[in-house]
Coordinates of C-alpha atoms and ligand atoms in Angstrom, one line a residue:
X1 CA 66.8 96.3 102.8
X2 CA 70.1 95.7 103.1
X3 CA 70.8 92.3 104.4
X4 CA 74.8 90.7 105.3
X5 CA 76.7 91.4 108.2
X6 CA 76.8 94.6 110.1
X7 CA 80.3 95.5 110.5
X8 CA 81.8 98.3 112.8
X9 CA 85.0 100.2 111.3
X10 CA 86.9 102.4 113.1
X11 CA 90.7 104.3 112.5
X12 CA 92.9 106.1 114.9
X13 CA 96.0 106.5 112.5
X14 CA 99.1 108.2 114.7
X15 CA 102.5 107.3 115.3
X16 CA 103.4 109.3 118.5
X17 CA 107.1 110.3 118.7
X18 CA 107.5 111.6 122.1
X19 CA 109.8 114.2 121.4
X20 CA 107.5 116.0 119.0
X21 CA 105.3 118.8 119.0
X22 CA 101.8 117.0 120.4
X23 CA 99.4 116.0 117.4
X24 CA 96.1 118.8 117.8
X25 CA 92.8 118.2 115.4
X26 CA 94.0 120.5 113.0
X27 CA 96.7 117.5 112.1
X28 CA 94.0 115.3 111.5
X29 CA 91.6 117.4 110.1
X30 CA 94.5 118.1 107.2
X31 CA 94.6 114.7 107.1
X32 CA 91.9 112.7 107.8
X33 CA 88.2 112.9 110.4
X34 CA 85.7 111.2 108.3
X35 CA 82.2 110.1 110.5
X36 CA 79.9 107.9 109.4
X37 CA 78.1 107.3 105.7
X38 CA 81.3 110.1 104.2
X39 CA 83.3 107.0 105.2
X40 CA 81.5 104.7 103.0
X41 CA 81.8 107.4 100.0
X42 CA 85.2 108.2 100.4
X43 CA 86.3 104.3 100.9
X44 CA 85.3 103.3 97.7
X45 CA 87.6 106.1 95.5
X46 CA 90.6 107.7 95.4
X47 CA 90.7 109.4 98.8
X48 CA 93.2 110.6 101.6
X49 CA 92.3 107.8 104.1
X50 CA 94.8 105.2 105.4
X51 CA 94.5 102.5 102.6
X52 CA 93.6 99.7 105.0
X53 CA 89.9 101.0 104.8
X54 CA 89.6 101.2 101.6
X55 CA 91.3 97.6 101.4
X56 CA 88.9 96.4 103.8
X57 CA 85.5 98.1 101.8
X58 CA 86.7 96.0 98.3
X59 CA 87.6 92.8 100.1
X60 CA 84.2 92.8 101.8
X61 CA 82.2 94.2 98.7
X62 CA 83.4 91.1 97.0
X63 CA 83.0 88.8 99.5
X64 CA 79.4 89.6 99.2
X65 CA 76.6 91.2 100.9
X66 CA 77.3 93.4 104.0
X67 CA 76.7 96.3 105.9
X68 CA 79.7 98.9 106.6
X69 CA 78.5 100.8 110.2
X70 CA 81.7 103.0 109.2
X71 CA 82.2 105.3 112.7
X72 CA 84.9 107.7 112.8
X73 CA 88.7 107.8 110.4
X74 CA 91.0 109.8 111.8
X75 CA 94.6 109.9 110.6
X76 CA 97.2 112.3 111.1
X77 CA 100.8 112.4 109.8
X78 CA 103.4 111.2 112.3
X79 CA 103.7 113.9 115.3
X80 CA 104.1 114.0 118.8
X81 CA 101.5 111.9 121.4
X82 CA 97.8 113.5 120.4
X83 CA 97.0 116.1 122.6
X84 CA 93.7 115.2 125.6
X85 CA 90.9 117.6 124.1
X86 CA 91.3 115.9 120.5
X87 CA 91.7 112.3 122.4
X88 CA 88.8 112.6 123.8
X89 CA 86.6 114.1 121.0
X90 CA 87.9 110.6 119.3
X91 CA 86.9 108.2 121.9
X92 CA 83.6 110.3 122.7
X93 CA 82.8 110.1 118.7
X94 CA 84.0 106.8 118.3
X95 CA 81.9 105.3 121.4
X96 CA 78.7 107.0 121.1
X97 CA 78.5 106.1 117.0
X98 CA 79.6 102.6 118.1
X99 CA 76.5 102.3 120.3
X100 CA 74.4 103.6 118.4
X101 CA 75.2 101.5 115.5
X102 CA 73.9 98.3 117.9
X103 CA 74.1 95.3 117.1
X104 CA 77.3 94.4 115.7
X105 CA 78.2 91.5 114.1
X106 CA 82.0 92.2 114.0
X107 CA 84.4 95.3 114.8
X108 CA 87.6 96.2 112.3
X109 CA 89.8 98.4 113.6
X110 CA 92.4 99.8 110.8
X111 CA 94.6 101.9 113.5
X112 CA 98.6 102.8 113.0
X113 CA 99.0 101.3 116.6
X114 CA 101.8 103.4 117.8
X115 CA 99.8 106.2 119.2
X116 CA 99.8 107.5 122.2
X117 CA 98.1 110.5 124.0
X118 CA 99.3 113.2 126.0
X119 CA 97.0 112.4 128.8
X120 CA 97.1 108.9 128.3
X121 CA 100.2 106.5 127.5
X122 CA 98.0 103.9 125.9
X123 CA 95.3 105.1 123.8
X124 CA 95.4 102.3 121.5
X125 CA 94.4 99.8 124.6
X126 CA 92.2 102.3 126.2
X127 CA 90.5 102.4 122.3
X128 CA 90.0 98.8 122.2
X129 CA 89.1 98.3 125.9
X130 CA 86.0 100.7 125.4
X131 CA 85.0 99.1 122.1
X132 CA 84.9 96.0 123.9
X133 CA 82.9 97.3 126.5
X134 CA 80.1 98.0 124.2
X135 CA 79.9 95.1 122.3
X136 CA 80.7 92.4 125.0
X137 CA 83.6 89.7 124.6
X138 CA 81.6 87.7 121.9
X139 CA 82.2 89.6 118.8
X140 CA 85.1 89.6 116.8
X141 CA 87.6 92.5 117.2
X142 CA 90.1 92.4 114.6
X143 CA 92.7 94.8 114.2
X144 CA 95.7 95.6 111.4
X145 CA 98.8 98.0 112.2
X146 CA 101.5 99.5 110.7
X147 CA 104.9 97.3 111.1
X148 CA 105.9 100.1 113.4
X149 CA 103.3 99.8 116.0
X150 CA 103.8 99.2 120.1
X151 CA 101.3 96.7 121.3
X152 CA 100.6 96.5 124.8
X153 CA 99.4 93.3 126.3
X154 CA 95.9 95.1 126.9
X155 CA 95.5 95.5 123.3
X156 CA 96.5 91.5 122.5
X157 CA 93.8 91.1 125.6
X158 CA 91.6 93.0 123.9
X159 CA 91.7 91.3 120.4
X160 CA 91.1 88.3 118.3
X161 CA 93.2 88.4 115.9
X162 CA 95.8 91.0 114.3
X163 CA 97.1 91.8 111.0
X164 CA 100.0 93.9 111.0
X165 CA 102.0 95.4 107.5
X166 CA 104.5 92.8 106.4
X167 CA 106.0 95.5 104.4
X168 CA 108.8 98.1 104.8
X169 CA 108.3 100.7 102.7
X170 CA 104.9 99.5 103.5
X171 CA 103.0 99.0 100.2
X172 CA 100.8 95.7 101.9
X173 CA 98.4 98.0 103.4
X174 CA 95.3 96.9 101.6
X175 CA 96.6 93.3 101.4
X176 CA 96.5 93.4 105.3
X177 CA 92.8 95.1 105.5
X178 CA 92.0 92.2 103.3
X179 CA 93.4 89.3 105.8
X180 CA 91.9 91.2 108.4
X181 CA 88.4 91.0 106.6
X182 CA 88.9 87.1 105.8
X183 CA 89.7 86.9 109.8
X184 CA 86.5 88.6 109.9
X185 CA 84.5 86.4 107.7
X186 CA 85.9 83.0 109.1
X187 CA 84.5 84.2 112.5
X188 CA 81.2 84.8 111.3
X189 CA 81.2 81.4 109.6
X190 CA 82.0 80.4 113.6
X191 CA 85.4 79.9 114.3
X192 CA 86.9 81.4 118.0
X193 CA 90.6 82.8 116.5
X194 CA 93.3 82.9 119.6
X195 CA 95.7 85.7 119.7
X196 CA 99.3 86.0 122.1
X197 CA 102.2 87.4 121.3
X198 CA 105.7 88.1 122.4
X199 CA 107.7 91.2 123.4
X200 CA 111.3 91.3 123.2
X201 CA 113.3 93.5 125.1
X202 CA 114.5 95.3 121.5
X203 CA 114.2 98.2 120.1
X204 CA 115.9 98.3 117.0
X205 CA 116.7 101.6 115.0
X206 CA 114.0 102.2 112.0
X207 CA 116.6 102.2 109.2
X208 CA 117.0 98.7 110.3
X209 CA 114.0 97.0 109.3
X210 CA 113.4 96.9 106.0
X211 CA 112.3 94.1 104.4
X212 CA 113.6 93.9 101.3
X213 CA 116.5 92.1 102.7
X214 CA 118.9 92.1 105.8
X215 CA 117.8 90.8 109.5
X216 CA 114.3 92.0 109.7
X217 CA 113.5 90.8 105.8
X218 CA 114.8 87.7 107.3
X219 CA 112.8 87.5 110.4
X220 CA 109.7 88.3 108.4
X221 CA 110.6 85.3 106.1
X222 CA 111.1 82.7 109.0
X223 CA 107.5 84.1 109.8
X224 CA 106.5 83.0 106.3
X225 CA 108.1 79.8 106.4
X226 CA 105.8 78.7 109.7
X227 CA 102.6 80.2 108.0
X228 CA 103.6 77.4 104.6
X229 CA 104.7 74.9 106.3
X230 CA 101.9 74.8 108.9
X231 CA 100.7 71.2 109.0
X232 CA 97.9 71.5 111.8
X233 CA 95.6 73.9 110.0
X234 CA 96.1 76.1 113.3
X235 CA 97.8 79.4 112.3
X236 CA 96.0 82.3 110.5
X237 CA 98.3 84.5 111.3
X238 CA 102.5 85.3 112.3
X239 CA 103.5 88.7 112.1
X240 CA 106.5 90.1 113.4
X241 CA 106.9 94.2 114.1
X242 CA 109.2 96.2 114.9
X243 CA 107.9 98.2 117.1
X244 CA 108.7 102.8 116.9
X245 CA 110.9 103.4 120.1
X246 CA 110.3 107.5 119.8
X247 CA 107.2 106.2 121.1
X248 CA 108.9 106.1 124.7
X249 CA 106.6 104.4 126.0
X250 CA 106.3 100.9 128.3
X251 CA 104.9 98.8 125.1
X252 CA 108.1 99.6 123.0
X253 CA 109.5 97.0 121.4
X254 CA 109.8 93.9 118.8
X255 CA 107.1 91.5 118.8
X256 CA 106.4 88.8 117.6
X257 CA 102.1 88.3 117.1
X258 CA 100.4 85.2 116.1
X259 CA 97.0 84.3 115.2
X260 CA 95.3 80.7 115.6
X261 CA 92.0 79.0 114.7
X262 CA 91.6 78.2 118.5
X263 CA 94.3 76.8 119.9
X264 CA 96.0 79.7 122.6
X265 CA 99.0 77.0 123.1
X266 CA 99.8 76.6 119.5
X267 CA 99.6 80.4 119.2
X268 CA 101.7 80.5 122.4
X269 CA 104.5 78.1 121.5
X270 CA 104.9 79.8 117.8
X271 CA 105.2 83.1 119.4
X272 CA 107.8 81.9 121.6
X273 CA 110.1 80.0 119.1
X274 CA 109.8 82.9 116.8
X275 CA 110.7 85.4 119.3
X276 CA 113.6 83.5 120.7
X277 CA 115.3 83.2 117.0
X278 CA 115.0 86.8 116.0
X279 CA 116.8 87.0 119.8
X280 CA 119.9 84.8 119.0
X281 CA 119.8 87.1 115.6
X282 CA 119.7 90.8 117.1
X283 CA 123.5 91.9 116.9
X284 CA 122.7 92.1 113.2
X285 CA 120.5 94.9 113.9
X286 CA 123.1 97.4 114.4
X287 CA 123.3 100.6 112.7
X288 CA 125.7 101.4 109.9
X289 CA 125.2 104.6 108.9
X290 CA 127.9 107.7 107.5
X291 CA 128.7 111.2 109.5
X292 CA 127.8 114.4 107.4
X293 CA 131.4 114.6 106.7
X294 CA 131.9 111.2 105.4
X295 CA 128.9 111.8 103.1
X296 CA 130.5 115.1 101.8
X297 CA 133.1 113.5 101.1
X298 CA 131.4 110.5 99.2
X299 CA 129.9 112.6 97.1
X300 CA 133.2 114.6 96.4
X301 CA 134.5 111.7 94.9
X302 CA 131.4 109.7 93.3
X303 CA 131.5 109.1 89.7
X304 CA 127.9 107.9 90.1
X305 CA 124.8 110.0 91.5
X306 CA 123.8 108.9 95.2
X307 CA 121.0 109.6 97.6
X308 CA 121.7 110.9 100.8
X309 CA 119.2 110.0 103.4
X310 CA 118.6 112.5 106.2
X311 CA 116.9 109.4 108.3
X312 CA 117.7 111.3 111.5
X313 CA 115.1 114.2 110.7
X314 CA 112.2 112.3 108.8
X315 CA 108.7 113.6 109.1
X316 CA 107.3 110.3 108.5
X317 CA 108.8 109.2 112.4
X318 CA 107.7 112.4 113.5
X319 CA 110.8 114.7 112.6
X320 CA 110.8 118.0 111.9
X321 CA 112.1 117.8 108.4
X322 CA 113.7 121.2 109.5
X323 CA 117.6 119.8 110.7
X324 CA 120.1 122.2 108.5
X325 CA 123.1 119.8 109.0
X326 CA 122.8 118.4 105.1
X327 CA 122.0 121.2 103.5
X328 CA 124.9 123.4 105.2
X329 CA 127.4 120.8 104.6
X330 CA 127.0 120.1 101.2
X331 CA 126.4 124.2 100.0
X332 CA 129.4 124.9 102.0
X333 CA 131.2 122.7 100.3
X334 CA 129.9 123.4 97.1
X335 CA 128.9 120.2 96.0
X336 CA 127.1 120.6 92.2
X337 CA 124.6 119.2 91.2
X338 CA 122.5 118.7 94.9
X339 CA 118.9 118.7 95.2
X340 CA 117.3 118.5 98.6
X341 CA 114.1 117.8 99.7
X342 CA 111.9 118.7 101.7
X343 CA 113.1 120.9 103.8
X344 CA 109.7 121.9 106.0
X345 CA 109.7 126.1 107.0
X346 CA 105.8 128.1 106.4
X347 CA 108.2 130.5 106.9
X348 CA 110.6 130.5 104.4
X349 CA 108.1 129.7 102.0
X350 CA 106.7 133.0 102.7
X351 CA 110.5 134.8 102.3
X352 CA 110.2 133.4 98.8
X353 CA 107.0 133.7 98.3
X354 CA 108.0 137.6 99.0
X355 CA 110.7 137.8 96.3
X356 CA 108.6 136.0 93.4
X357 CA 110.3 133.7 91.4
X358 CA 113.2 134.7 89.6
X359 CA 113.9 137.1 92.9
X360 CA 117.0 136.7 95.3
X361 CA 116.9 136.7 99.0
X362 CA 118.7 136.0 102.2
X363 CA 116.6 133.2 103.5
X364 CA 116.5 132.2 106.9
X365 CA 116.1 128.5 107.3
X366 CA 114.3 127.7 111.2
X367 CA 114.3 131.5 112.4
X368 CA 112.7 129.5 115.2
X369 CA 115.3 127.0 116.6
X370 CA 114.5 124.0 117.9
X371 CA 116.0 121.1 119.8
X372 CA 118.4 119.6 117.0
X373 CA 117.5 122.4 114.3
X374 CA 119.7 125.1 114.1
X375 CA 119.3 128.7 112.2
X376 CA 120.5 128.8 108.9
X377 CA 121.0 131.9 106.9
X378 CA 121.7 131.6 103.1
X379 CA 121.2 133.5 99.6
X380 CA 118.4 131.8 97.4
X381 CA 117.1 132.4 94.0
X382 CA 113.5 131.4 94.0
X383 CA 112.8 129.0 90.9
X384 CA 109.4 128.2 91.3
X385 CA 106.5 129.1 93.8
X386 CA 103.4 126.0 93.6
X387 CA 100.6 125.2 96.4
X388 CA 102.1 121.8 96.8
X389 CA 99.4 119.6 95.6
X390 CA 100.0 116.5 93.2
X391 CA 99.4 113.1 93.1
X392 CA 101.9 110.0 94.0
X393 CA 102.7 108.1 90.8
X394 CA 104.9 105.5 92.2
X395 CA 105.5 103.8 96.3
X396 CA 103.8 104.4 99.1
X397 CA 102.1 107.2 97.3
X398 CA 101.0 105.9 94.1
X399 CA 97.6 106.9 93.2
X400 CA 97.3 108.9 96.4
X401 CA 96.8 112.7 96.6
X402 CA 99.2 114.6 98.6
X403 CA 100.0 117.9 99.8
X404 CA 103.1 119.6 101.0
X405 CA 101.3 122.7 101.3
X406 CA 102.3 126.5 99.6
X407 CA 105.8 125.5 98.2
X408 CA 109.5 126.6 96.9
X409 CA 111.8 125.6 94.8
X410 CA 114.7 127.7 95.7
X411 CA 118.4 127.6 94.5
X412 CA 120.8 128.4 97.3
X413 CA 124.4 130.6 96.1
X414 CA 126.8 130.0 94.7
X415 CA 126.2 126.7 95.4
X416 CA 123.5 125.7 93.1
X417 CA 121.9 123.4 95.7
X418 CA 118.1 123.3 94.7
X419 CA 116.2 123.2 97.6
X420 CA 112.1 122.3 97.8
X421 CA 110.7 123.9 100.7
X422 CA 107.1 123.3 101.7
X423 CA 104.6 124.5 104.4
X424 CA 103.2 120.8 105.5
X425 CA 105.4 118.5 107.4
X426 CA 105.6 115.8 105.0
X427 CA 108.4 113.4 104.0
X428 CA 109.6 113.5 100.8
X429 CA 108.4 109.5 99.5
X430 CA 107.2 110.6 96.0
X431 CA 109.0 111.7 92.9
X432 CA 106.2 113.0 92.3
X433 CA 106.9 115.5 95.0
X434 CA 110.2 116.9 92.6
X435 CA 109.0 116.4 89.6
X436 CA 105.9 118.6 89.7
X437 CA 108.5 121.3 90.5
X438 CA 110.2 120.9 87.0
X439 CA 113.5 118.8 88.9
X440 CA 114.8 116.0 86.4
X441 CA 115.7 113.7 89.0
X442 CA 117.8 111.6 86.8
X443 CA 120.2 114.3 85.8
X444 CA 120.5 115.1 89.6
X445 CA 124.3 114.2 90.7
X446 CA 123.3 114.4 94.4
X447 CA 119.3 113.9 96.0
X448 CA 119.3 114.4 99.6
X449 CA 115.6 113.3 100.9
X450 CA 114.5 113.4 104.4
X451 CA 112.8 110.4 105.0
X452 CA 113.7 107.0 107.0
X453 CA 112.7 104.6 104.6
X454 CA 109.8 105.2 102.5
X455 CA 111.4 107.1 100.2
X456 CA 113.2 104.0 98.7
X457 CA 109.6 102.3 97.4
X458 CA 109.8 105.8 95.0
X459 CA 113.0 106.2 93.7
X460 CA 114.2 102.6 93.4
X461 CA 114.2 103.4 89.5
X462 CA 116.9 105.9 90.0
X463 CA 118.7 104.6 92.7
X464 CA 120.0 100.7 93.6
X465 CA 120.2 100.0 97.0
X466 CA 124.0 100.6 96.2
X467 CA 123.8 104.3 95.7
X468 CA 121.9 104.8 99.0
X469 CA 123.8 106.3 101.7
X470 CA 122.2 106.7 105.3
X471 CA 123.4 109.7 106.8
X472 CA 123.3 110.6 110.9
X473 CA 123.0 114.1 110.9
X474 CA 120.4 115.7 113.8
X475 CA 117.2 115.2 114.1
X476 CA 114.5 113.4 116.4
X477 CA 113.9 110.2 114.6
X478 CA 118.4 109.5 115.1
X479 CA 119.2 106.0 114.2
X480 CA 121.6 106.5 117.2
X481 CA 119.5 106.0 120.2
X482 CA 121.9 106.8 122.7
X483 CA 121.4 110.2 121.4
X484 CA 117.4 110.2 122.6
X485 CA 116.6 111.7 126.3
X486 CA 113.8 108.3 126.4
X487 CA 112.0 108.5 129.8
X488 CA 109.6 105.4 129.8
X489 CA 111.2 103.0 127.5
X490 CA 111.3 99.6 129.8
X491 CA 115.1 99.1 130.1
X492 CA 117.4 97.3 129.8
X493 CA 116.6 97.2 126.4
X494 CA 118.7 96.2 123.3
X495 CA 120.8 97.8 121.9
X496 CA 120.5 100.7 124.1
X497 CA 121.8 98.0 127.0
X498 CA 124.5 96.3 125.3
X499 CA 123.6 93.4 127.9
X500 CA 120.4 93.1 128.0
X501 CA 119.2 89.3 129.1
X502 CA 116.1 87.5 127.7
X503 CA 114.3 85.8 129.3
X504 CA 115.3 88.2 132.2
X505 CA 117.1 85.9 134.8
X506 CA 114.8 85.0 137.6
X507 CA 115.8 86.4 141.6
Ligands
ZN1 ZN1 105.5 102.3 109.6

């Protein structure tokens, strides 16, 4: 018999941006809806799960015996809030697998944490509030998240202790499972962990938090600096996130999370001097980014190649990955040398699909158009026709399958801009992703990718940070929020409200 610690683990994997298309089961089940043993299988190879549970499976395999009550993974990519049917099929599964998996000896809980449902704003809180229902306040809830997660004070209620990423590109994932495993293992041994946090009124735009350097890289490090330097043994845990604002919801915002042995007022008082520095720090959080005709014109004149980033229409935030502003600009200008990728249309994967490689058409870009994405007509020679499926080599991707669905590798005239067009809406994070469709990225004079951030854990070996240009062009993930019709986004908030006051002034 298997002896060891019976440990519930449980995934809801969404980032809701409220201006999206709702997220339906199909999404998931593209993705990810494992339930029960499959989870144990799949967790222990190479797999399409969020990492974070197959992080958590080898840090507790080698912490030594144990026994994984594995309920329900689901992950989907970034789309709009999940729609009520497939919310509730979740919750139902997640619940009933829960009790019957009775007793528990600890929950983990490896969620995105910036979902949200259709039906119901907070479905991370209303998640945690039911598992805590079952299993009563005594044992151990602990939770990791993605650095772009909005966390309600329900959830913080609700937990004892979180782990969020510490990485943009976020390559920490299984590093993160891991602390949240060791949080898990020093509760068994007895210890009560304390959890509070802080929300700033903040929201700052996505391209802005990377932590490779700049303000948020700094903020993360000042969280660093608290964990070394800690002389009363007390914190476990300070994590700072950054919160995804497309969310619109009330928990949007910066926080600032720590983690104690036992002491809420340490916890309280480090949350609270950490929060109030990033504060002082937050006009260096705003956007610089180039206009499509100031990136035309960059490239006119580069002697060097440079990546365009289309961060206002990335998949991975929930775009469309369908905005035509880049792709008309630079073919009407006739830029050489452009590859861009990847532009999302089933449909115009079809058109090409329909004139067989080596055929020319008149392909219609978004026949469809929606808010931000406009119709674009142009002629195309198709290259190369593929289902899409490869395997990450390098980033966020390494190791990882993936799949853009059925596939084009189109050449737009006279322009010569090679465009990869694909069925799924992924962002394009991967070499990988080019290279399986015979593009030598390295001879490429321009690469236009539409992706945020992610993208830059990939092809740092053929770009430096220096040859990175953001670009605001259209698209539902827009560094410029002003541009963003939010609805329940607590304001003021910074930088919408240029004056926003924190502490808010009493009377
Ligand atoms: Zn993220």
């Amino acid at each position: 018999m298997t002896r060891g610690p019976r440990i519930a683990i449980l995934s809801f994997h969404l980032e809701s941006n409220a201006f999206s298309p709702p997220s339906r089961l199909e999404d998931f089940r593209q993705l990810c809806w494992l339930e029960g043993e499959a989870v144990s299988e799949h967790a222990r190879r190479l797999n399409h799960m969020p990492s974070e549970i197959t992080g958590f499976y080898a840090r507790m395999d080698a912490a030594g015996p144990w026994q994984p009550l594995p309920l329900v993974i689901a992950a989907a990519p970034p789309g709009g809030p999940v729609d009520e049917p497939t919310w509730q099929l979740f919750l139902d599964t997640a619940t009933a697998r829960l009790r019957a998996a009775l007793p528990v000896d600890a929950v983990y809980l490896g969620n995105h944490g910036a979902a949200s449902g259709l039906g119901q704003g907070d479905t991370e809180a209303e998640l945690m509030d039911a598992v805590r229902a079952i299993v009563g306040p005594e044992v151990p809830l602990i939770a990791s998240y993605d650095l772009h997660c909005n966390i309600s004070d329900r959830v913080i209620h609700a937990l004892d202790g979180l782990f969020p990423y510490r990485t943009n590109p976020h390559v920490d994932l299984r590093q993160r499972a891991a602390d949240a495993a060791d949080a898990i293992l020093a509760c068994l041994g007895g210890e009560r962990l304390q959890l509070r946090h802080v929300r700033l009124p903040f929201t700052p735009p996505s391209v802005t938090l990377l932590t490779a350097r700049g303000p948020f890289a700094d903020a993360i490090g000042w969280a660093d600096t608290l964990l070394r330097e800690d002389t009363s043994g007390e914190l476990v845990d300070v994590s700072v996130t950054g919160g995804f604002v497309f969310s619109d919801v009330p928990q949007c915002g910066m926080c600032v999370s720590v983690t104690t042995r036992g002491d809420p007022l340490h916890a309280e008082r480090t949350a609270q001097a950490l929060a109030r520095r990033i504060w002082e720090d937050r006009h260096r959080y705003l956007v610089v980014t180039s206009t499509v005709d100031e990136a035309v014109a960059q490239a006119r004149t580069s002697t060097v190649p440079l990546l365009f980033a289309d961060v206002a229409d990335n998949p991975g935030g929930g775009g469309g990955g369908n905005t035509v502003g880049l792709m008309k600009a630079f073919h009407e200008a006739r830029i050489p040398g452009v590859v861009l990728g990847v532009f999302i249309d089933a449909d115009a994967v079809q058109q090409a699909v329909a004139a067989g490689v080596g055929g020319t058409a008149e392909l219609v870009f978004n026949r469809m158009p929606s808010l931000f994405a406009d119709t674009y007509a142009a002629t195309a020679r198709v290259l190369m026709l593929s289902d899409g499926e490869g395997t990450g080599r390098r980033g966020i991707l390494k190791d990882r399958r993936f799949s853009l669905g059925a596939s084009a590798l189109v050449e737009l005239l006279p322009s010569g801009m090679r465009v990869l067009v694909s069925s799924l809406r992924r962002q394009l994070s991967e070499p990988a992703m080019l290279e399986m469709h015979g593009i030598d990225i390295a001879a490429a004079r321009v690469l236009i990718v539409k992706s945020r951030g992610h993208y830059r854990a990939g092809f740092d070996e053929f770009f430096s940070d220096d040859r990175i240009v953001d670009v605001d062009s259209d698209g539902l993930t827009t560094p410029n929020l002003a541009r963003v019709p939010f609805r329940h986004l607590p304001r003021p908030v910074f930088p919408l409200d240029a004056d926003t006051a924190w502490p808010a002034s009493a009377g």
